[in-house]
Amino acid sequence: KVQIISNAVIGVSKSFNRPVATNEFSGGERVPNYAGIRADILPSRMVGNVVAGSNDIAFLLPAEFCPPLRLFNNEAFASIIGFFVLPLKSGSCQSINLVKAW
């Protein structure tokens, strides 16, 4: 079980040499998302983290089922996107709780 507790991430920036994905059919380019804290699967606990100064996403994470018990008291500031929450595949109530973005 992964726990992400009391971390500070400062100054997340995209490199000029960042990877670029090219669509083989249209030729369009896409730059992958960068996040200060990225959780592709829901951690058992994610509490008290701060991301400051992201040129993209501060937090990229899945929602949790209600009632929220795992994700709370996380803070993002000076970021383009504070919290990018991915939906779960099932469930009528999904949330994150007690977050602050400014």
Short mmCIF file of C-alpha atoms in Angstrom, two decimals:
data_model
loop_
_atom_site.label_atom_id
_atom_site.label_comp_id
_atom_site.label_asym_id
_atom_site.label_seq_id
_atom_site.Cartn_x
_atom_site.Cartn_y
_atom_site.Cartn_z
CA LYS A 1 0.00 0.00 0.00
CA VAL A 2 1.35 3.36 -1.04
CA GLN A 3 1.07 6.38 1.25
CA ILE A 4 1.94 9.90 0.08
CA ILE A 5 2.15 12.02 3.22
CA SER A 6 3.60 15.49 4.00
CA ASN A 7 5.61 16.18 0.84
CA ALA A 8 6.49 19.52 -0.73
CA VAL A 9 7.12 19.75 -4.48
CA ILE A 10 8.40 23.12 -5.66
CA GLY A 11 8.94 24.35 -9.22
CA VAL A 12 7.62 21.74 -11.67
CA SER A 13 8.56 22.82 -15.18
CA LYS A 14 8.47 21.25 -18.60
CA SER A 15 11.84 20.76 -20.24
CA PHE A 16 12.56 22.23 -23.64
CA ASN A 17 13.61 18.68 -24.59
CA ARG A 18 10.36 17.13 -23.35
CA PRO A 19 9.00 14.06 -25.14
CA VAL A 20 6.37 14.70 -27.80
CA ALA A 21 3.90 12.09 -29.02
CA THR A 22 2.94 12.36 -32.69
CA ASN A 23 -0.37 11.03 -34.01
CA GLU A 24 0.54 8.74 -36.89
CA PHE A 25 -2.71 9.51 -38.75
CA SER A 26 -3.10 13.27 -38.38
CA GLY A 27 0.48 14.29 -37.70
CA GLY A 28 -0.67 16.30 -34.66
CA GLU A 29 1.64 16.52 -31.69
CA ARG A 30 0.80 16.07 -28.04
CA VAL A 31 2.96 16.77 -25.01
CA PRO A 32 2.32 14.39 -22.09
CA ASN A 33 0.97 15.88 -18.86
CA TYR A 34 3.44 16.75 -16.14
CA ALA A 35 2.32 16.74 -12.52
CA GLY A 36 4.04 17.61 -9.27
CA ILE A 37 2.40 14.57 -7.69
CA ARG A 38 0.90 11.95 -9.99
CA ALA A 39 -0.92 8.88 -8.70
CA ASP A 40 -2.15 6.55 -11.44
CA ILE A 41 -3.76 4.31 -8.83
CA LEU A 42 -5.41 5.49 -5.64
CA PRO A 43 -2.93 5.54 -2.74
CA SER A 44 -4.02 4.11 0.60
CA ARG A 45 -3.51 7.60 2.06
CA MET A 46 -2.58 10.97 0.52
CA VAL A 47 -2.53 13.69 3.17
CA GLY A 48 -0.82 17.03 3.77
CA ASN A 49 1.04 17.46 0.48
CA VAL A 50 1.85 20.80 -1.16
CA VAL A 51 2.77 21.50 -4.80
CA ALA A 52 3.95 25.03 -5.58
CA GLY A 53 4.82 26.55 -8.94
CA SER A 54 3.84 23.96 -11.54
CA ASN A 55 3.87 24.91 -15.22
CA ASP A 56 1.26 22.19 -15.78
CA ILE A 57 -0.65 20.12 -13.18
CA ALA A 58 -0.03 20.18 -9.44
CA PHE A 59 -1.91 16.93 -8.61
CA LEU A 60 -3.03 14.26 -11.09
CA LEU A 61 -4.94 11.53 -9.31
CA PRO A 62 -8.00 9.29 -9.43
CA ALA A 63 -11.10 10.14 -7.43
CA GLU A 64 -12.12 7.98 -4.50
CA PHE A 65 -15.47 6.43 -3.69
CA CYS A 66 -17.71 8.17 -1.15
CA PRO A 67 -17.33 8.71 1.71
CA PRO A 68 -13.84 10.13 1.15
CA LEU A 69 -11.32 8.65 3.56
CA ARG A 70 -7.96 8.58 1.76
CA LEU A 71 -7.35 11.96 0.07
CA PHE A 72 -7.53 15.17 2.06
CA ASN A 73 -5.67 18.33 3.13
CA ASN A 74 -3.61 18.64 -0.05
CA GLU A 75 -2.73 22.08 -1.43
CA ALA A 76 -1.74 23.46 -4.82
CA PHE A 77 -0.71 27.01 -5.59
CA ALA A 78 0.86 28.94 -8.46
CA SER A 79 -0.01 26.11 -10.87
CA ILE A 80 -1.80 26.08 -14.23
CA ILE A 81 -4.12 23.26 -13.05
CA GLY A 82 -4.44 22.63 -9.32
CA PHE A 83 -6.17 19.24 -9.24
CA PHE A 84 -6.85 17.05 -12.27
CA VAL A 85 -9.11 14.27 -11.01
CA LEU A 86 -9.57 11.14 -13.09
CA PRO A 87 -12.99 9.42 -12.88
CA LEU A 88 -13.31 5.87 -11.60
CA LYS A 89 -14.81 3.24 -13.90
CA SER A 90 -17.83 2.67 -11.66
CA GLY A 91 -19.67 4.21 -8.73
CA SER A 92 -22.25 6.94 -8.51
CA CYS A 93 -20.38 9.01 -5.92
CA GLN A 94 -16.73 9.91 -6.46
CA SER A 95 -14.82 12.73 -4.78
CA ILE A 96 -11.71 14.29 -3.35
CA ASN A 97 -12.02 16.14 -0.08
CA LEU A 98 -10.60 19.18 1.72
CA VAL A 99 -8.28 20.42 -1.02
CA LYS A 100 -7.01 23.94 -1.51
CA ALA A 101 -5.95 25.51 -4.80
CA TRP A 102 -4.91 29.14 -5.11
#
